[in-house]
Amino acid sequence: MVTKRFLISFAASLVLAFGATTIAQEQAPTDADAESREQFRSLDEDVQDLKKEVLDLNRDLFLLEEELLFPANSQVAFFISMDVGEYFELDSVNLKIDGKEVSNYLYTEREVGALVRGGVHRLHMANLKTGDHELIAVFTGAGPHTRDYRRGATLMFKKGIGAKYLELEITDRVKKQQPEFVIKEWE
Amino acid sequence: MMKMKNLLLGLTLSVFAAASLASSGLTGQAAPDFALKSSNGDNLRLSEYRGDVVMVNFWATWCGPCRQEMPLLDELYSRYERVGFRLLGVNIDDDSRKAMNMVSELGVSFPVLFDARKEVSKLYEVEAMPVTVLIDREGTIRYVHHGYKPGYEDKYLDQIRSLLRE
């Protein structure tokens, strides 16, 4: 009798122990899942932080590069603008500073459209010493009656201390029904 | 034993040669931007095709394989143009009239650009003829092929399709 009771209690304890193990086993993966999810989240955050740092670094490098390559004191920037553009369809601009070609820019239809709508294009940036310099800009395109048109504009300018900005403006001269090319110095 | 060694050496060299034909230092880099005058008189700028899969094919009138390849490229262009595939043929001849003659002779329809100053060819390190560069929608160079052999068009087809699907 005692042996029977002992056997029953032994079997019951076995069942309990087995149940406990199963519960423990069921709980274990849930914890592991949560942990791995947490790890994944922190990894994702790390990646995002890293991405932000890379972007910041990229911005800093860009600014530094600009400051080093084009220090404000020797900086000269050349801009192109267009007013109406009825008598001239721009194709390209060739820029020479002191006899040396520095830019030969081809304009696409879309870019010309942007200029006609009032956009200004920074054609070139350079570092120049203080003193006198010569700028020659040659504009090619289609003139009145869609004939090939090529015109040059020259400007002698003085580079002082501080940055300088020059605007090459294409305007329509209604009286003459011709385009006009003017180089302006920004004050 | 010696024969075996030679065979292995030959195999290794041919694997390297094949790898160098299919890849280039430019692969994975941002495609250098350029603007060139096209055969219809418009100026075309590569960056304006951002968002499309672009194939840039450098060719010359004196290059036999180019003559073989161009009609096949034109077929790819006609088939995939409507789903965002652009093909720009960059001719490097000094005289653009020769190129125009060849274009009309072959009857290809894709835009042909003239790089008489060889500036764009230098940007893309063109050292063989033809050179075919595939650029993805993000503007990254994904594949560079030097030269042309029959069957390359199948590779182009697979690569274009996979880039269009991205």
Coordinates of C-alpha atoms in Angstrom, one line a residue:
Chain A
M1 CA 0.0 0.0 0.0
V2 CA 2.8 2.3 1.0
T3 CA 4.6 1.3 -2.1
K4 CA 1.6 2.1 -4.3
R5 CA 1.2 5.6 -2.6
F6 CA 4.9 6.2 -3.1
L7 CA 4.7 5.2 -6.8
I8 CA 1.7 7.6 -7.3
S9 CA 3.4 10.5 -5.6
F10 CA 6.6 9.7 -7.6
A11 CA 4.6 9.7 -10.8
A12 CA 2.9 13.0 -9.8
S13 CA 6.2 14.7 -9.0
L14 CA 7.5 13.4 -12.4
V15 CA 4.5 14.9 -14.2
L16 CA 5.0 18.2 -12.3
A17 CA 8.7 18.3 -13.0
F18 CA 8.0 17.6 -16.7
G19 CA 5.3 20.3 -16.8
A20 CA 7.6 22.8 -15.2
T21 CA 10.4 22.1 -17.7
T22 CA 7.9 22.5 -20.6
I23 CA 6.8 25.9 -19.2
A24 CA 10.4 26.9 -18.7
Q25 CA 11.1 25.8 -22.3
E26 CA 8.1 27.7 -23.6
Q27 CA 9.1 30.8 -21.7
A28 CA 12.8 30.7 -22.8
P29 CA 12.2 31.4 -26.5
T30 CA 9.9 34.3 -25.7
D31 CA 12.7 35.9 -23.7
A32 CA 15.2 35.2 -26.4
D33 CA 12.9 36.7 -29.0
A34 CA 12.5 39.8 -27.0
E35 CA 16.2 40.0 -26.5
S36 CA 17.0 39.5 -30.1
R37 CA 14.3 42.1 -31.1
E38 CA 15.9 44.5 -28.7
Q39 CA 19.3 43.8 -30.1
F40 CA 18.0 44.3 -33.6
R41 CA 16.4 47.6 -32.6
S42 CA 19.6 48.9 -31.0
L43 CA 21.5 47.7 -34.1
D44 CA 19.1 49.6 -36.3
E45 CA 19.5 52.7 -34.1
D46 CA 23.3 52.3 -34.4
V47 CA 23.0 52.2 -38.2
Q48 CA 20.8 55.3 -38.2
D49 CA 23.3 57.1 -36.0
L50 CA 26.2 56.1 -38.2
K51 CA 24.3 57.2 -41.2
K52 CA 23.6 60.6 -39.7
E53 CA 27.3 60.9 -38.6
V54 CA 28.4 60.1 -42.2
L55 CA 26.0 62.7 -43.6
D56 CA 27.3 65.3 -41.1
L57 CA 30.9 64.4 -41.9
N58 CA 30.1 64.7 -45.6
R59 CA 28.6 68.2 -45.1
D60 CA 31.6 69.3 -43.0
L61 CA 34.0 68.0 -45.6
F62 CA 32.1 69.8 -48.4
L63 CA 32.2 73.1 -46.5
L64 CA 35.8 72.6 -45.6
E65 CA 36.7 71.8 -49.2
E66 CA 35.0 74.9 -50.4
E67 CA 36.7 77.1 -47.8
L68 CA 40.1 75.6 -48.6
L69 CA 39.8 75.4 -52.4
F70 CA 38.0 78.7 -52.8
P71 CA 39.0 81.0 -49.9
A72 CA 36.6 84.0 -49.7
N73 CA 39.4 86.5 -50.4
S74 CA 40.5 85.1 -53.7
Q75 CA 37.1 83.8 -54.8
V76 CA 35.5 84.9 -58.0
A77 CA 32.2 83.4 -59.1
F78 CA 30.6 83.7 -62.6
F79 CA 26.9 83.5 -63.1
I80 CA 24.7 83.3 -66.2
S81 CA 21.2 84.8 -66.3
M82 CA 18.8 85.3 -69.1
D83 CA 16.0 87.8 -69.7
V84 CA 13.1 86.7 -71.9
G85 CA 15.4 85.0 -74.5
E86 CA 13.1 85.8 -77.5
Y87 CA 16.0 86.7 -79.8
F88 CA 18.5 84.2 -78.6
E89 CA 18.4 80.5 -77.8
L90 CA 21.4 79.7 -75.7
D91 CA 23.5 76.6 -76.7
S92 CA 26.8 77.1 -74.9
V93 CA 29.1 79.5 -73.1
N94 CA 32.8 79.5 -73.3
L95 CA 34.6 81.3 -70.6
K96 CA 38.2 82.5 -70.7
I97 CA 40.0 84.3 -67.9
D98 CA 43.3 86.0 -68.8
G99 CA 43.4 84.0 -72.1
K100 CA 42.9 80.6 -70.5
E101 CA 39.8 78.6 -71.1
V102 CA 38.2 77.8 -67.7
S103 CA 34.7 76.6 -68.8
N104 CA 32.9 75.4 -71.8
Y105 CA 29.4 74.7 -70.7
L106 CA 26.7 73.2 -72.9
Y107 CA 23.1 74.0 -72.0
T108 CA 20.3 71.5 -72.4
E109 CA 16.8 72.5 -73.3
R110 CA 15.7 72.1 -69.7
E111 CA 18.5 74.3 -68.4
V112 CA 17.7 77.0 -70.9
G113 CA 14.1 76.8 -69.8
A114 CA 15.2 77.3 -66.2
L115 CA 17.2 80.4 -67.2
V116 CA 14.3 81.8 -69.1
R117 CA 12.1 81.3 -66.0
G118 CA 14.5 83.4 -64.0
G119 CA 17.0 81.0 -62.8
V120 CA 20.7 81.9 -62.4
H121 CA 23.4 79.4 -63.1
R122 CA 26.8 79.5 -61.4
L123 CA 28.9 78.8 -64.4
H124 CA 32.3 78.8 -62.8
M125 CA 34.2 79.5 -59.6
A126 CA 37.8 80.5 -59.5
N127 CA 40.6 81.8 -57.3
L128 CA 42.2 84.9 -58.6
K129 CA 44.9 87.2 -57.3
T130 CA 44.2 90.8 -56.6
G131 CA 44.7 93.0 -59.6
D132 CA 43.4 93.4 -63.1
H133 CA 42.0 90.5 -65.1
E134 CA 40.4 90.0 -68.4
L135 CA 37.2 88.0 -68.9
I136 CA 36.1 86.8 -72.3
A137 CA 32.8 85.1 -72.7
V138 CA 31.7 83.6 -76.0
F139 CA 28.0 82.8 -76.3
T140 CA 26.8 80.4 -79.0
G141 CA 23.2 79.6 -79.9
A142 CA 20.5 80.4 -82.3
G143 CA 19.8 84.1 -82.9
P144 CA 16.9 85.8 -84.6
H145 CA 15.2 83.7 -87.3
T146 CA 17.0 80.7 -85.7
R147 CA 20.3 81.5 -87.4
D148 CA 23.5 80.3 -85.8
Y149 CA 24.7 83.0 -83.6
R150 CA 28.0 83.6 -81.9
R151 CA 28.9 86.6 -79.8
G152 CA 31.6 87.5 -77.5
A153 CA 31.7 89.9 -74.5
T154 CA 34.8 91.1 -72.8
L155 CA 35.3 92.7 -69.5
M156 CA 38.4 94.0 -67.8
F157 CA 37.8 93.8 -64.1
K158 CA 39.7 94.5 -60.9
K159 CA 39.9 92.0 -58.2
G160 CA 40.3 93.6 -54.8
I161 CA 40.2 92.0 -51.4
G162 CA 37.1 89.9 -50.8
A163 CA 35.0 87.7 -53.0
K164 CA 33.8 88.9 -56.3
Y165 CA 30.7 88.0 -58.3
L166 CA 30.2 88.6 -62.0
E167 CA 27.0 88.1 -63.9
L168 CA 26.9 87.4 -67.6
E169 CA 23.4 88.6 -68.6
I170 CA 21.7 87.8 -71.9
T171 CA 18.9 90.3 -72.6
D172 CA 16.7 91.1 -75.5
R173 CA 17.2 94.4 -77.3
V174 CA 13.7 95.0 -78.7
K175 CA 14.6 98.1 -80.7
K176 CA 17.3 96.3 -82.7
Q177 CA 15.5 92.9 -82.4
Q178 CA 18.8 91.5 -81.3
P179 CA 20.1 89.8 -78.2
E180 CA 22.5 91.7 -76.0
F181 CA 25.3 90.3 -73.8
V182 CA 26.3 92.3 -70.8
I183 CA 28.7 91.5 -68.0
K184 CA 27.9 93.0 -64.7
E185 CA 29.8 93.2 -61.5
W186 CA 27.8 92.6 -58.3
E187 CA 28.5 95.2 -55.7
Chain B
M1 CA 52.5 17.3 -64.6
M2 CA 53.9 20.2 -66.6
K3 CA 50.9 20.1 -68.9
M4 CA 48.6 20.2 -66.0
K5 CA 50.4 23.3 -64.6
N6 CA 50.2 25.1 -67.9
L7 CA 46.6 24.3 -68.2
L8 CA 45.9 25.6 -64.7
L9 CA 47.9 28.8 -65.4
G10 CA 46.0 29.3 -68.7
L11 CA 42.7 28.8 -66.9
T12 CA 43.6 31.3 -64.2
L13 CA 44.7 33.9 -66.7
S14 CA 41.6 33.5 -68.8
V15 CA 39.4 33.9 -65.7
F16 CA 41.3 37.1 -64.8
A17 CA 41.0 38.3 -68.4
A18 CA 37.2 37.6 -68.4
A19 CA 36.9 39.4 -65.0
S20 CA 38.7 42.4 -66.2
L21 CA 36.6 42.6 -69.4
A22 CA 33.4 42.6 -67.4
S23 CA 34.4 44.9 -64.6
S24 CA 36.2 48.2 -64.2
G25 CA 37.4 50.6 -61.6
L26 CA 34.3 52.7 -62.3
T27 CA 31.9 50.0 -61.3
G28 CA 30.0 51.1 -58.1
Q29 CA 30.9 54.7 -58.5
A30 CA 28.7 57.6 -59.3
A31 CA 28.6 58.1 -63.1
P32 CA 30.5 61.2 -64.0
D33 CA 28.1 63.8 -65.4
F34 CA 28.6 65.2 -68.9
A35 CA 26.8 67.2 -71.5
L36 CA 27.3 66.7 -75.3
K37 CA 25.8 67.9 -78.5
S38 CA 23.6 65.2 -80.1
S39 CA 22.9 64.3 -83.7
N40 CA 19.6 66.3 -83.7
G41 CA 21.4 69.4 -82.5
D42 CA 20.2 69.3 -78.9
N43 CA 22.6 69.2 -76.0
L44 CA 22.0 66.2 -73.7
R45 CA 23.1 66.0 -70.1
L46 CA 23.5 62.6 -68.4
S47 CA 22.2 63.8 -65.0
E48 CA 18.9 64.8 -66.6
Y49 CA 18.2 61.0 -67.0
R50 CA 18.4 60.3 -63.3
G51 CA 15.6 57.9 -62.5
D52 CA 16.1 56.0 -65.7
V53 CA 18.4 53.1 -66.5
V54 CA 21.0 54.5 -68.8
M55 CA 23.3 52.7 -71.2
V56 CA 26.2 54.8 -72.5
N57 CA 27.9 53.2 -75.5
F58 CA 31.2 54.6 -76.7
W59 CA 31.8 53.9 -80.4
A60 CA 33.8 54.9 -83.4
T61 CA 33.3 54.6 -87.2
W62 CA 36.6 52.7 -87.5
C63 CA 35.6 50.0 -85.0
G64 CA 34.2 46.8 -86.6
P65 CA 32.6 45.4 -83.5
C66 CA 30.7 48.7 -82.9
R67 CA 29.1 48.3 -86.3
Q68 CA 28.0 44.8 -85.3
E69 CA 26.8 45.8 -81.9
M70 CA 24.9 49.0 -82.6
P71 CA 21.8 47.5 -84.4
L72 CA 21.5 45.0 -81.5
L73 CA 21.6 47.8 -79.0
D74 CA 19.0 49.7 -81.0
E75 CA 16.7 46.7 -80.7
L76 CA 17.1 46.8 -76.9
Y77 CA 16.5 50.5 -76.9
S78 CA 13.3 50.2 -79.0
R79 CA 12.0 47.4 -76.7
Y80 CA 12.7 49.0 -73.3
E81 CA 12.5 52.8 -74.0
R82 CA 8.9 52.9 -72.9
V83 CA 9.8 51.5 -69.5
G84 CA 12.6 53.9 -68.6
F85 CA 15.6 52.7 -70.5
R86 CA 17.8 55.3 -72.2
L87 CA 20.6 54.6 -74.6
L88 CA 23.2 57.3 -75.4
G89 CA 25.7 56.5 -78.1
V90 CA 28.9 58.5 -77.6
N91 CA 30.9 58.8 -80.8
I92 CA 34.6 59.6 -80.4
D93 CA 35.5 60.4 -84.0
D94 CA 37.2 63.7 -84.8
D95 CA 34.8 64.3 -87.7
S96 CA 31.1 64.0 -86.7
R97 CA 30.0 63.8 -90.4
K98 CA 31.5 60.3 -90.6
A99 CA 29.5 59.2 -87.6
M100 CA 26.3 60.7 -89.0
N101 CA 26.8 58.7 -92.2
M102 CA 27.3 55.5 -90.3
V103 CA 24.2 56.2 -88.1
S104 CA 22.0 56.7 -91.2
E105 CA 23.6 53.7 -92.9
L106 CA 22.8 51.4 -89.9
G107 CA 19.4 53.1 -89.3
V108 CA 19.7 53.2 -85.5
S109 CA 17.3 55.4 -83.7
F110 CA 19.0 56.1 -80.3
P111 CA 20.5 59.5 -79.7
V112 CA 24.1 59.8 -80.8
L113 CA 26.4 62.3 -79.0
F114 CA 29.7 63.7 -80.3
D115 CA 32.7 63.7 -78.1
A116 CA 35.2 65.1 -80.5
R117 CA 37.2 66.6 -77.6
K118 CA 37.4 63.2 -76.0
E119 CA 36.6 64.7 -72.6
V120 CA 33.9 62.2 -71.8
S121 CA 35.9 59.3 -73.0
K122 CA 38.6 60.3 -70.6
L123 CA 36.1 60.6 -67.7
Y124 CA 34.9 57.0 -68.4
E125 CA 38.5 55.7 -68.9
V126 CA 37.7 54.4 -72.4
E127 CA 40.6 52.3 -73.5
A128 CA 38.9 49.9 -75.9
M129 CA 36.2 50.1 -78.5
P130 CA 33.4 49.8 -78.0
V131 CA 32.8 50.4 -74.2
T132 CA 29.4 49.9 -72.9
V133 CA 28.5 51.4 -69.4
L134 CA 25.2 50.6 -67.6
I135 CA 24.0 53.1 -65.1
D136 CA 21.2 52.4 -62.6
R137 CA 18.3 54.7 -61.6
E138 CA 20.4 56.2 -58.8
G139 CA 23.1 57.3 -61.2
T140 CA 25.6 54.6 -60.1
I141 CA 27.7 52.7 -62.7
R142 CA 26.8 49.1 -62.3
Y143 CA 28.4 47.3 -65.3
V144 CA 31.2 48.2 -67.7
H145 CA 31.9 46.1 -70.8
H146 CA 35.0 46.5 -72.8
G147 CA 34.8 45.3 -76.4
Y148 CA 32.1 43.4 -78.0
K149 CA 31.7 39.7 -79.0
P150 CA 28.6 38.0 -80.3
G151 CA 26.5 37.0 -77.3
Y152 CA 27.2 40.1 -75.2
E153 CA 23.8 41.4 -76.1
D154 CA 22.3 38.6 -74.0
K155 CA 24.3 39.8 -71.0
Y156 CA 23.1 43.4 -71.7
L157 CA 19.5 42.1 -71.9
D158 CA 19.8 40.4 -68.5
Q159 CA 21.5 43.4 -66.9
I160 CA 19.0 45.9 -68.3
R161 CA 16.1 43.8 -67.2
S162 CA 17.5 43.4 -63.6
L163 CA 18.2 47.2 -63.4
L164 CA 14.8 48.1 -64.6
R165 CA 13.2 45.8 -62.0
E166 CA 15.1 47.5 -59.1

